[in-house]
Short mmCIF file of C-alpha atoms in Angstrom, two decimals:
data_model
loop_
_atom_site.label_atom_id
_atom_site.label_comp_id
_atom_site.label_asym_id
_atom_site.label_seq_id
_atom_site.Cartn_x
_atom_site.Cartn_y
_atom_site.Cartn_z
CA UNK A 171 66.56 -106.21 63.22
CA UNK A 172 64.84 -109.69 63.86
CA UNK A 173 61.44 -107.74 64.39
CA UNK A 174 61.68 -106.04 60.82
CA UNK A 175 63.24 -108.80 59.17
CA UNK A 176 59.41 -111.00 60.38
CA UNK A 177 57.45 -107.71 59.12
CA UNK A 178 59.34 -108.23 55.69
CA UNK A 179 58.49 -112.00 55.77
CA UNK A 180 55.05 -111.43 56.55
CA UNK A 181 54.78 -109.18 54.38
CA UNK A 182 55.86 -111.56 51.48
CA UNK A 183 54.30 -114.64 52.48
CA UNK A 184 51.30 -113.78 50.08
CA UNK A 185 53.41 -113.33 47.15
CA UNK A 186 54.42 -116.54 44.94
CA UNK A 187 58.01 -117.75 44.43
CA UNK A 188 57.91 -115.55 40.74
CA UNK A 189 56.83 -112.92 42.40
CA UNK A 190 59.31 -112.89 45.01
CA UNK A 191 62.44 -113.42 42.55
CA UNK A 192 61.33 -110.43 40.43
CA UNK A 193 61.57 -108.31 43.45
CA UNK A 194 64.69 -109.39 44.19
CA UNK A 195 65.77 -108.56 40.64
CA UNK A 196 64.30 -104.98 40.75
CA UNK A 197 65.16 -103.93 44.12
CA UNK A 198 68.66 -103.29 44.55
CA UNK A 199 70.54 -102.33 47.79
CA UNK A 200 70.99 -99.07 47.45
CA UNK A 201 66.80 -98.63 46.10
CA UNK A 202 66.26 -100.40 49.67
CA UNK A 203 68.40 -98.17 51.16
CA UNK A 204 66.74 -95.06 49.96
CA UNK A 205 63.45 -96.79 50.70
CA UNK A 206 64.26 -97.30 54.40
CA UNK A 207 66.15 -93.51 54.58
CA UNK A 208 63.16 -91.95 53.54
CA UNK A 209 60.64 -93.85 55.73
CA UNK A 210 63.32 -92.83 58.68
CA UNK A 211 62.97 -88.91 57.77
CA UNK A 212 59.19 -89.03 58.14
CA UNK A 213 57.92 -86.79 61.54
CA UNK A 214 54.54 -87.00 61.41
CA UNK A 215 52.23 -90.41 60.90
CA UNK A 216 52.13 -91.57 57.75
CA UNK A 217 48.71 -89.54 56.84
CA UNK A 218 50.02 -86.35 57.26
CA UNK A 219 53.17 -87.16 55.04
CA UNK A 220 50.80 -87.96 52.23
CA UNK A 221 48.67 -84.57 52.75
CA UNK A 222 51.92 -83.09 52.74
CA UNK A 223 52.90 -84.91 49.66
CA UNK A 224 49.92 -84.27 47.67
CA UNK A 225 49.96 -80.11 48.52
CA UNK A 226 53.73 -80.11 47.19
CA UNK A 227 52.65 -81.45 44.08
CA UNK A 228 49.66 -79.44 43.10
CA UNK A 229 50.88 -76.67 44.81
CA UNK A 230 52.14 -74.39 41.61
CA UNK A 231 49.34 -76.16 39.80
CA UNK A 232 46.90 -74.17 42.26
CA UNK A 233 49.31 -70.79 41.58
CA UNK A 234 48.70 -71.07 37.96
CA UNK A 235 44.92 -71.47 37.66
CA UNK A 236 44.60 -68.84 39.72
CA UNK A 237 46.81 -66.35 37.94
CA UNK A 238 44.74 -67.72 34.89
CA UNK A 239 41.52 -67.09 36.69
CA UNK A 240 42.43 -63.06 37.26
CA UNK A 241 43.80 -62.66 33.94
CA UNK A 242 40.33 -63.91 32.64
CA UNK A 243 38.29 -61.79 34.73
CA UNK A 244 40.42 -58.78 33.60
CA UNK A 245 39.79 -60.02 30.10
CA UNK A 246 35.94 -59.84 30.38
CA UNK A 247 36.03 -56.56 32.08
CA UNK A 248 37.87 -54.99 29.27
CA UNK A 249 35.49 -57.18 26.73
CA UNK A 250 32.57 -55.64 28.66
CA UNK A 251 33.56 -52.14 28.52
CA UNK A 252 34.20 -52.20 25.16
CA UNK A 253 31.02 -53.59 24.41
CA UNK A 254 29.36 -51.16 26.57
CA UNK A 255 31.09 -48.59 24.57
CA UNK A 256 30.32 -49.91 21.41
CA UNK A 257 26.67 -50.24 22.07
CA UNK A 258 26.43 -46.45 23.37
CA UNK A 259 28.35 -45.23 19.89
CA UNK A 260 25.71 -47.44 17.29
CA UNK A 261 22.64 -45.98 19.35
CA UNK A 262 24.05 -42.73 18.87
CA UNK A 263 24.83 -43.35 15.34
CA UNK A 264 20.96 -45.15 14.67
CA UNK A 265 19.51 -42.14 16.53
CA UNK A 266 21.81 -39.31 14.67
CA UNK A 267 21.03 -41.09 11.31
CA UNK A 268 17.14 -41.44 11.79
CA UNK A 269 17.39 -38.10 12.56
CA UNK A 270 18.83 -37.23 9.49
CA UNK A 271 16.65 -39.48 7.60
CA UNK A 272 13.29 -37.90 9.09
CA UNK A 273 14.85 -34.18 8.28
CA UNK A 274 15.76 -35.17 4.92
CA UNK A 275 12.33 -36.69 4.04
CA UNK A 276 10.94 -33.69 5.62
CA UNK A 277 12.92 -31.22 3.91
CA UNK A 278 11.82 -33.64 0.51
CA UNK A 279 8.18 -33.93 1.45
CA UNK A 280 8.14 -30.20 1.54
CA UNK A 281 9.85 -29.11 -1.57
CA UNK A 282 6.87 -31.67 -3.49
CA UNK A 283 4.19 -30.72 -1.74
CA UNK A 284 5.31 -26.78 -2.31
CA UNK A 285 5.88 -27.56 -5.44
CA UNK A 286 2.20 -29.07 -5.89
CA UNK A 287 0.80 -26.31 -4.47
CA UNK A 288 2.61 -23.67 -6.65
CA UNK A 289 1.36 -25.58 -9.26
CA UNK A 290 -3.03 -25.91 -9.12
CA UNK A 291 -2.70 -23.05 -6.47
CA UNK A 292 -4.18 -20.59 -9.48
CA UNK A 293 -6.33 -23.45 -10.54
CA UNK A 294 -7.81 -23.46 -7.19
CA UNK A 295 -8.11 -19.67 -7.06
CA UNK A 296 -9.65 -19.61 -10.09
CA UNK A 297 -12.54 -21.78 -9.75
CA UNK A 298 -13.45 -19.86 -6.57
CA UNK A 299 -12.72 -16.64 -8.29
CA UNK A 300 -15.46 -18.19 -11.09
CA UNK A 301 -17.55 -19.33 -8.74
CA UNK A 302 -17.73 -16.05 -6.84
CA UNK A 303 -18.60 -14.45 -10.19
CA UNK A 304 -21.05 -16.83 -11.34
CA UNK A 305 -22.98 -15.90 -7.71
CA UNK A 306 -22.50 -12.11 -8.43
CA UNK A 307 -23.79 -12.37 -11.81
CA UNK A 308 -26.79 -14.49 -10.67
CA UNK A 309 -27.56 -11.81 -7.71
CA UNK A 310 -27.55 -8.79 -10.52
CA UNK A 311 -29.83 -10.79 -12.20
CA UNK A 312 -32.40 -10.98 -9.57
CA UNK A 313 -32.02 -7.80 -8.61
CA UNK A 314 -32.65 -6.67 -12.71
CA UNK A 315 -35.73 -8.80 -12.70
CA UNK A 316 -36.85 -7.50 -9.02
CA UNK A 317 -36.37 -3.74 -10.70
CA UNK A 318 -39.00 -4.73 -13.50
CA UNK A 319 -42.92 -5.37 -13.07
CA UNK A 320 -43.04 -8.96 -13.02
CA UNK A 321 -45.22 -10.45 -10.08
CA UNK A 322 -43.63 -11.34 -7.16
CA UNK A 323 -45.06 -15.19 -7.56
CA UNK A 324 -42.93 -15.59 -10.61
CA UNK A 325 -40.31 -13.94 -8.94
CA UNK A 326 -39.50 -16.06 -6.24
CA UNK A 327 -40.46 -19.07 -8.55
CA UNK A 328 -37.49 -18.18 -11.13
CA UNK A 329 -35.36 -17.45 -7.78
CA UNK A 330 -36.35 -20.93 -6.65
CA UNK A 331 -35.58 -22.33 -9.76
CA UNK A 332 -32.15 -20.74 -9.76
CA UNK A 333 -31.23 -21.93 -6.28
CA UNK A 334 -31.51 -25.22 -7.66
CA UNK A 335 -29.77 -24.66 -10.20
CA UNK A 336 -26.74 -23.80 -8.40
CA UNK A 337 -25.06 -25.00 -5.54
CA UNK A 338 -24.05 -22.15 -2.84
CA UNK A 339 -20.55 -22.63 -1.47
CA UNK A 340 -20.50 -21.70 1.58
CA UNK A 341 -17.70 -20.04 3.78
CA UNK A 342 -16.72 -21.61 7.30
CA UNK A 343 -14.55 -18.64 8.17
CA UNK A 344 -17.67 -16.41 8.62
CA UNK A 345 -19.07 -19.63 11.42
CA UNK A 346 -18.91 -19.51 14.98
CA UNK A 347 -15.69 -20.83 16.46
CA UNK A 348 -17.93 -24.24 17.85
CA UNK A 349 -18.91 -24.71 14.52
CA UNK A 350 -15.71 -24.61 12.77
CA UNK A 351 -14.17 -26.60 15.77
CA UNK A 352 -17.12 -28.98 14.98
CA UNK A 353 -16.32 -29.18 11.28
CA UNK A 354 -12.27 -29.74 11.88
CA UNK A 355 -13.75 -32.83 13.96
CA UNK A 356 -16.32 -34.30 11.58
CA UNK A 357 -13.52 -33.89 9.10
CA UNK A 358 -11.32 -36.64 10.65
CA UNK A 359 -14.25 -38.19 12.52
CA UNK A 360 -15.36 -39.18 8.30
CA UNK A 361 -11.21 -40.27 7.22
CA UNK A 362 -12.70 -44.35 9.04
CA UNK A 363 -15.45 -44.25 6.29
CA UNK A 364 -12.77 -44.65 3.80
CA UNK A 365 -9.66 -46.14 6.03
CA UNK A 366 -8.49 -48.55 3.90
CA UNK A 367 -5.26 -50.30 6.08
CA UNK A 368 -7.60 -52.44 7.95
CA UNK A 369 -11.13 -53.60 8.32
CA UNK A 370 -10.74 -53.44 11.88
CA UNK A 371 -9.81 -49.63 12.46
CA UNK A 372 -11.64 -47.95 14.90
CA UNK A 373 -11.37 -44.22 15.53
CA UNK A 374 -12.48 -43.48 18.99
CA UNK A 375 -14.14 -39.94 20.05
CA UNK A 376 -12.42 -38.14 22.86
CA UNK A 377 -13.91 -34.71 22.75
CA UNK A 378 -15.38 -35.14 25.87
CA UNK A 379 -12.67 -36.19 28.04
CA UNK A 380 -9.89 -33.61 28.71
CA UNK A 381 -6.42 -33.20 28.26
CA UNK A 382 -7.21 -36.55 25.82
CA UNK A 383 -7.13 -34.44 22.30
CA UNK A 384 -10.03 -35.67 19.77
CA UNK A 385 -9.78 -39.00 18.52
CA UNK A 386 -7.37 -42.03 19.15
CA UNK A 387 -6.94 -44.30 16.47
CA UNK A 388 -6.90 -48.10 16.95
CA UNK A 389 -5.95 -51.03 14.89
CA UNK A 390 -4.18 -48.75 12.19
CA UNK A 391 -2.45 -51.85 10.85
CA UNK A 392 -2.95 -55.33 10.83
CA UNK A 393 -0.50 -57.05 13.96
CA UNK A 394 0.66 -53.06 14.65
CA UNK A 395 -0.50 -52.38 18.11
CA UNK A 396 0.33 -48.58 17.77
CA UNK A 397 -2.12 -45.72 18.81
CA UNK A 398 -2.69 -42.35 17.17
CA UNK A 399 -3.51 -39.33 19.04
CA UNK A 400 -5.45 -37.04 16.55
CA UNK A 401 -6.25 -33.18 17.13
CA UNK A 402 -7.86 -30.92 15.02
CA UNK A 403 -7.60 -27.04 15.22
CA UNK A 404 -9.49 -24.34 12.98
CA UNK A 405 -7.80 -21.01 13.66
CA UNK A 406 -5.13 -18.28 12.06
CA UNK A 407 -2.60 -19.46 13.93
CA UNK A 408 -2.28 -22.05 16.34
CA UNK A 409 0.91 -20.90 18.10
CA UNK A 410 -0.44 -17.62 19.50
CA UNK A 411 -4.05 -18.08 19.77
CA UNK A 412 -4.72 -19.09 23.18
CA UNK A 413 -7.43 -21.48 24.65
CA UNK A 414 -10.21 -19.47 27.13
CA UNK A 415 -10.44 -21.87 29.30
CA UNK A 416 -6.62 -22.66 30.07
CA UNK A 417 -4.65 -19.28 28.99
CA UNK A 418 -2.34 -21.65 26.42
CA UNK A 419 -1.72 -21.62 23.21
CA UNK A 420 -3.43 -24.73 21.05
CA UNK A 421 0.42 -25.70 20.56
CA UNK A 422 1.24 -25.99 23.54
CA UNK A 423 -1.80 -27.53 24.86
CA UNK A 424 -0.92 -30.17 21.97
CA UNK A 425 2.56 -30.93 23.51
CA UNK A 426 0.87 -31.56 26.87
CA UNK A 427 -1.59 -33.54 25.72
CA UNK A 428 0.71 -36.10 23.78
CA UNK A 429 3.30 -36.02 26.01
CA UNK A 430 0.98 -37.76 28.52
CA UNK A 431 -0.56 -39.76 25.62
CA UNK A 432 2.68 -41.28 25.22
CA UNK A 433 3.50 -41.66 28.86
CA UNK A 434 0.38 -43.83 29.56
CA UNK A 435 0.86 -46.02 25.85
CA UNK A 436 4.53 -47.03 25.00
CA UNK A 437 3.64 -47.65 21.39
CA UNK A 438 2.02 -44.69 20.17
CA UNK A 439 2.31 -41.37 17.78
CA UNK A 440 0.41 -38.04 17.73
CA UNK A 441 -0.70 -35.68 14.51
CA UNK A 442 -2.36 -32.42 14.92
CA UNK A 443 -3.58 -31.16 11.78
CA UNK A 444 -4.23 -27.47 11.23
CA UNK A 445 -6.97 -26.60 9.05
CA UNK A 446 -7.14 -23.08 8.55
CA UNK A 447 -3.12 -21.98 8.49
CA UNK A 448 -0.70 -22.33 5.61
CA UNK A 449 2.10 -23.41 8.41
CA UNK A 450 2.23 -24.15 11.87
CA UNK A 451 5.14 -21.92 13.41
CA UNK A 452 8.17 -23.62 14.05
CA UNK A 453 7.14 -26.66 12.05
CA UNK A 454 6.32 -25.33 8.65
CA UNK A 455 3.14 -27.32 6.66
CA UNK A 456 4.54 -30.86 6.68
CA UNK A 457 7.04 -31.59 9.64
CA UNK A 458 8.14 -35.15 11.41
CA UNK A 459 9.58 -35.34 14.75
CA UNK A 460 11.06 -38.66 16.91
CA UNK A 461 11.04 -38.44 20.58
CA UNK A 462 11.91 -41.83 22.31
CA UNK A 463 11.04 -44.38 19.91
CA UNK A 464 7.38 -41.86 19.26
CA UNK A 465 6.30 -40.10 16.27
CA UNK A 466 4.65 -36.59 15.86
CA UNK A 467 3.49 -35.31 12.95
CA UNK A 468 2.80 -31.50 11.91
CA UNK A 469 0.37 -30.90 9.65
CA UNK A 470 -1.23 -27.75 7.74
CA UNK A 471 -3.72 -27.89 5.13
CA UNK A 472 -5.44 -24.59 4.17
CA UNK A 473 -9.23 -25.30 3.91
CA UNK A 474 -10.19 -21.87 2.30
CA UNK A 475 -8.03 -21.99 -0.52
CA UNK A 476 -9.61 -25.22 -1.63
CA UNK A 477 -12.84 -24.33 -0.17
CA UNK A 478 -14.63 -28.01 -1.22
CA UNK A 479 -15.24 -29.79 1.53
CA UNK A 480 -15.31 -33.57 0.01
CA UNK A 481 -12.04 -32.57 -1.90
CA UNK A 482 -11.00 -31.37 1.43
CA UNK A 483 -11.80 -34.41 2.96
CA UNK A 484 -10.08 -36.51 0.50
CA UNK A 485 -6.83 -34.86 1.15
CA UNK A 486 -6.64 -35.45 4.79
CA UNK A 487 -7.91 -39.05 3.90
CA UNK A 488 -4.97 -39.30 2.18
CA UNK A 489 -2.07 -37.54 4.44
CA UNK A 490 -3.62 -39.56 7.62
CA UNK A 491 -3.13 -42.91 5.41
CA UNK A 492 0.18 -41.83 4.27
CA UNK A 493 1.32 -41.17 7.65
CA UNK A 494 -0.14 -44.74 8.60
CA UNK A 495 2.25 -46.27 6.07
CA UNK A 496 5.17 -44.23 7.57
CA UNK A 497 4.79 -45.19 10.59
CA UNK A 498 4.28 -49.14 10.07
CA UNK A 499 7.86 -48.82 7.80
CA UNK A 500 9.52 -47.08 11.15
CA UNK A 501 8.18 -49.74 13.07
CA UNK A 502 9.31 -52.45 10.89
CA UNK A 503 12.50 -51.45 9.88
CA UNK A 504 13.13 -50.62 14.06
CA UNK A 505 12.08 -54.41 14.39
CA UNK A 506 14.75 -55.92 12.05
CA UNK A 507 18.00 -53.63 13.34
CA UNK A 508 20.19 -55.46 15.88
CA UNK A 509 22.83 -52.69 17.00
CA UNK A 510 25.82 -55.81 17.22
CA UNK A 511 25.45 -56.20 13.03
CA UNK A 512 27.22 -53.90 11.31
CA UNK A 513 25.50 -50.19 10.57
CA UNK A 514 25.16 -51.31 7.29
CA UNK A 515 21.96 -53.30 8.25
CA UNK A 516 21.01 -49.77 9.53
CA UNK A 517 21.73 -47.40 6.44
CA UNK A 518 19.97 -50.71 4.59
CA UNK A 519 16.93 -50.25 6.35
CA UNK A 520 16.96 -46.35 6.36
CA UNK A 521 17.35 -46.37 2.73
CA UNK A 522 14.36 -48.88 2.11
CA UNK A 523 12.36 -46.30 4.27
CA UNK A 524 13.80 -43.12 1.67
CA UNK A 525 12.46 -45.46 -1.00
CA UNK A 526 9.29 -46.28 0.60
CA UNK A 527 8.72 -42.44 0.89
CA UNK A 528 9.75 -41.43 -2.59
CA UNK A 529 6.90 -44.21 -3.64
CA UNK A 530 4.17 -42.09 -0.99
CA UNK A 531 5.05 -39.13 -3.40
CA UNK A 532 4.74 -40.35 -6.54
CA UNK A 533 1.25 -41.70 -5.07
CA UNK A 534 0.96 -37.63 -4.27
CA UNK A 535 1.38 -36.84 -7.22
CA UNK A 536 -1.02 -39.14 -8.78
CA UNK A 537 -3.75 -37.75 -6.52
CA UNK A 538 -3.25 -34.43 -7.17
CA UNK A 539 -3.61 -35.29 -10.48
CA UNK A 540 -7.29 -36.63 -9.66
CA UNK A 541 -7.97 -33.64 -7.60
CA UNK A 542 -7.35 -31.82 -11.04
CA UNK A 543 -9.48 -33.43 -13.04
CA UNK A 544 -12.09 -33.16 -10.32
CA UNK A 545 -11.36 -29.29 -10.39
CA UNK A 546 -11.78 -29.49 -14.22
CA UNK A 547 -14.75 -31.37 -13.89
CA UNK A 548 -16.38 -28.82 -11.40
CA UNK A 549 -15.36 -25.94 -13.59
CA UNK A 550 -17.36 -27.77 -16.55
CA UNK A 551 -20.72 -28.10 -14.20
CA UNK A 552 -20.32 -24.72 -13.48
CA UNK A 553 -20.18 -23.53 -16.75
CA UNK A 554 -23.30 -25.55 -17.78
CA UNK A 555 -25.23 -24.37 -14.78
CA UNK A 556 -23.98 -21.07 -16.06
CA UNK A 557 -25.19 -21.66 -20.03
CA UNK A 558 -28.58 -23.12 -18.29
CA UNK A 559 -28.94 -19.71 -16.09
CA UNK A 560 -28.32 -17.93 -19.33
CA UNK A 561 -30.82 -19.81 -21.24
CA UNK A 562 -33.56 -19.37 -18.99
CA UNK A 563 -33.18 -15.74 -18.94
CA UNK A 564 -33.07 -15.45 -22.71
CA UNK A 565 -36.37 -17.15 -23.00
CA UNK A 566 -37.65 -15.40 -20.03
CA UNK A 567 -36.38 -12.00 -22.36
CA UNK A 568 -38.08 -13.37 -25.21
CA UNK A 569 -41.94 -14.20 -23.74
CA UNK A 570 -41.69 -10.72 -22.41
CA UNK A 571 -43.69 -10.88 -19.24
CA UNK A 572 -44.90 -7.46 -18.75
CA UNK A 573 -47.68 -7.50 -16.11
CA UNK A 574 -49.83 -4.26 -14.99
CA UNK A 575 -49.81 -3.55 -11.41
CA UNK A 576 -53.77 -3.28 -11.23
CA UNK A 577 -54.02 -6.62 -12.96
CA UNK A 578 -51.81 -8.70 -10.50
CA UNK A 579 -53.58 -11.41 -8.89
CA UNK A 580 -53.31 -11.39 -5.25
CA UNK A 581 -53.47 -14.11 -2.79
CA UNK A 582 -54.49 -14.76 0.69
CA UNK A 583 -50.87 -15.86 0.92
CA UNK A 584 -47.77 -16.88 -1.22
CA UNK A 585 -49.15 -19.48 -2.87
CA UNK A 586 -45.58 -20.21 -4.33
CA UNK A 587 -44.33 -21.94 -1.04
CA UNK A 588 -47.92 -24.07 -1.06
CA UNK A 589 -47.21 -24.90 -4.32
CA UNK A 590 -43.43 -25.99 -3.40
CA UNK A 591 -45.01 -27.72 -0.26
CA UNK A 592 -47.20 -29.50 -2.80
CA UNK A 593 -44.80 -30.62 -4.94
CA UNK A 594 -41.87 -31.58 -2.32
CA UNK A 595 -44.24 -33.77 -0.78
CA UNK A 596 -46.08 -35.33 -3.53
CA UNK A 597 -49.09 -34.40 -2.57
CA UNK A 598 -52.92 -33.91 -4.54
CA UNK A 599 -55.03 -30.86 -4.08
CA UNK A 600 -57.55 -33.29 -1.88
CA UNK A 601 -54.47 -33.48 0.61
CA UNK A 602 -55.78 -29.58 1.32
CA UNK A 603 -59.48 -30.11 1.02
CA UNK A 604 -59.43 -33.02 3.99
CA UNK A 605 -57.36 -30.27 6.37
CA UNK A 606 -59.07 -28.01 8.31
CA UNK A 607 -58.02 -24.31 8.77
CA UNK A 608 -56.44 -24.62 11.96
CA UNK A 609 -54.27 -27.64 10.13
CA UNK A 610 -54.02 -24.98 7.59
CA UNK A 611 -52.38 -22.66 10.12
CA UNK A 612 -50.40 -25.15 11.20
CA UNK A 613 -48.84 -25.67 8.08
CA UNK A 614 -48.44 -22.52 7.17
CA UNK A 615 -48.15 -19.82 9.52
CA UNK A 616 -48.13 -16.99 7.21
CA UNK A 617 -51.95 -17.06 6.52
CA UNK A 618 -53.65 -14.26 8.32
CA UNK A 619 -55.69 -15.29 11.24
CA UNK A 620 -59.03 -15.00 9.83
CA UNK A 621 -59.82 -16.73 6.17
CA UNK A 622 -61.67 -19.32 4.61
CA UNK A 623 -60.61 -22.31 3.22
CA UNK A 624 -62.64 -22.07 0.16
CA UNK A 625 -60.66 -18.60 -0.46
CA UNK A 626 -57.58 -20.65 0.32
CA UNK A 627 -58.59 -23.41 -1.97
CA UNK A 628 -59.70 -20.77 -5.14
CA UNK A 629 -56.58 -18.91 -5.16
CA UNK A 630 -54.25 -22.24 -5.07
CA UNK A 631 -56.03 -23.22 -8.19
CA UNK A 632 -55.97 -19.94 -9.67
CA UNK A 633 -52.15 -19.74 -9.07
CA UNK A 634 -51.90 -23.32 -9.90
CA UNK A 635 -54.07 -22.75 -13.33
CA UNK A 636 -51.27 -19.36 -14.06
CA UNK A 637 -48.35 -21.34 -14.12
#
């Protein structure tokens, strides 16, 4: 007792007289007592009690951030999957609904161009149905006149004068298969002298390298990084007709060819136009397809029943830049469409791209409308080349040239092609003097191998003097 009674002094000895009566006030016997019971029922030292202490305190505190901690974890798992879920639904429904879109605007793009076709089809016809006509007439002609006694110098000069009167269309289905190949490639090889998207469009030549199609277009669009594979292909039908070399059909060489195109470039499209088909099998004249995030487009443009090679050109000028434009909207649209916003951003988007489409054929339209007034304009030359034909034969009828066999003038040689030679090249009678005859022979081979040039020199005047 004596030993705790000092610890208590002690204890107190640093506390003022206050202090030490407003203990006494607060602590009663029976808080002492409690005080001193519960320092007896302490086993361990004093540390341990308060370890003890504190882990009975925070001890359910512990319990319930963890059940907290696994109830949030089971939260965000359920949160994730339904995210998950979510996402895999709107890239089905932005997938299913370009779809749609690309089929419906294909389906559209048909029914106008079919529709445009139906309707200067007979135009078309008929101008080369004229044209072949004109060229029949003008070959009965000659044939009338060859039938009759004229000389044979003013025969082939009114033949001359004919060619140049008319221009002879000519047909590429009667060519080689390199040379219609050849003119498929100069056709799109010529769409960059009139690319109009952006000065810095290049158009590079891969006809040389295999399995690489022939061209790849660059810098279609200004900040569009997309490529183009282009192919070109000048036969009946490109689904059946198979390449020599490889056994395959130009189809399916197609398919092989962009599919590895658009394994080695992420951002990039293919077209294969068909130049001498009304439709590609399968695909029809005018057909879109999307695989993974790539375009290919199917196109068929007849060359022999417009048979005009700038108009020709001018229409593929204008499907390649109208494909362009497609493609940069795709891209665009793709660019803006964040699959957590609502799929109304999508249909938005898809129906700015309808829109953007039904503008391309109005622009159609407008061309063909051109294209017909360029018809109608060619019709009108032809029928003035046809009144100036006619002309020239009436007068011809009228003078009456009617020239006795023993009386025809004959030359050393044809002195019509000297005289053409003459006049092509601007040249004066002393351009033949200062030649000698092997020059002579030289320039024209068709002089026998023994003559004079002062026999040569008479009868170019003579024939000269005639006309």
């Amino acid at each position: 007792m004596d030993i705790l009674l000092n610890k208590i002094e002690l204890c107190l000895n640093d506390y003022s007289d206050n202090d030490i009566n407003e203990l006494n006030n607060r602590l009663s016997n029976e808080v002492l007592s409690h005080m001193f019971n519960s320092f007896l029922k302490i086993n361990n030292n004093d540390n341990q009690y308060i370890i003890d202490n504190l882990n009975n305190k925070f001890n359910i505190t512990v319990q319930n951030k963890q059940i907290e901690l696994d109830k949030t974890k089971t939260d965000l798992e359920t949160l994730s999957n339904t995210f998950n879920t979510y996402k895999e639904e709107t890239v089905k429904n932005i997938h299913s609904k370009s779809t749609e879109l690309c089929k419906r605007e294909t389906e559209y793009l048909n029914e106008r161009i079919i529709t445009l076709e139906n309707t200067h089809k007979n135009n078309i016809v008929n101008l080369q149905n004229n044209h072949n006509e004109l060229l029949k007439s003008y070959k009965e002609q000659i044939c009338n006149i060859q039938q009759s006694n004229i000389s044979q110098d003013h025969l082939n000069s009114l033949e001359e004068r004919l060619r140049d009167a008319i221009q002879t269309t000519s047909d590429i289905n009667n060519e080689t298969s390199n040379t219609k190949g050849h003119f498929g490639e100069n056709i799109i090889n010529n769409i960059q002298d009139e690319y109009k998207l952006n000065q810095e469009f290049i158009l590079e030549d891969t006809t040389k390298f295999e399995s690489n199609g022939d061209f790849i277009a660059h810098n279609i669009y200004p900040n569009i990084t997309d490529k183009i594979l282009i192919e070109s292909k000048f036969v009946k039908n490109i689904g059946t007709t198979k390449n020599i070399k490889h056994g395959k059909s130009d189809l399916v060489r197609f398919e092989e060819h962009y599919t590895k195109f658009f394994n080695e470039n992420p951002n990039s499209h293919s077209i294969i136009f068909s130049m001498n088909s009304d439709k590609i099998p399968g695909k029809g004249f005018y057909h879109i397809e999307s695989i993974d995030n790539h375009y290919v487009f199917y196109v068929s443009v007849n060359y022999s029943k417009i048979n005009n090679e700038e108009v020709f050109q001018n229409i593929i000028n204008f499907l390649f830049h109208t494909i362009v434009l497609y493609i940069v909207e795709n891209i665009n649209n793709s660019n803006t469409i964040d699959i957590n916003n609502n799929t109304e951003l999508l249909i938005k988007s898809l129906k700015n791209s309808y829109h953007k489409e039904t503008n391309t054929i109005d622009i159609l339209g407008n061309k063909v409308l051109r294209l017909q007034k360029d018809i109608q304009d060619f019709n009108d030359l032809i029928s003035e080349h046809k009144t100036n034909i006619q002309e020239i034969l009436t007068t011809f009828n009228k003078i009456n040239y009617s020239f006795d066999s023993n009386n025809t003038t004959k030359y050393i040689i044809n002195m019509h092609t000297v005289h053409k030679y003459m006049i092509d090249n601007k040249h004066l009678e002393t351009h033949l003097s200062n030649k000698s005859c092997k020059d002579l022979k030289l320039l024209f081979p068709e002089l026998p191998t023994k003559f004079t040039k002062k026999q040569f020199l008479e009868d170019y005047r003579n024939y000269t003097n005639s006309l």
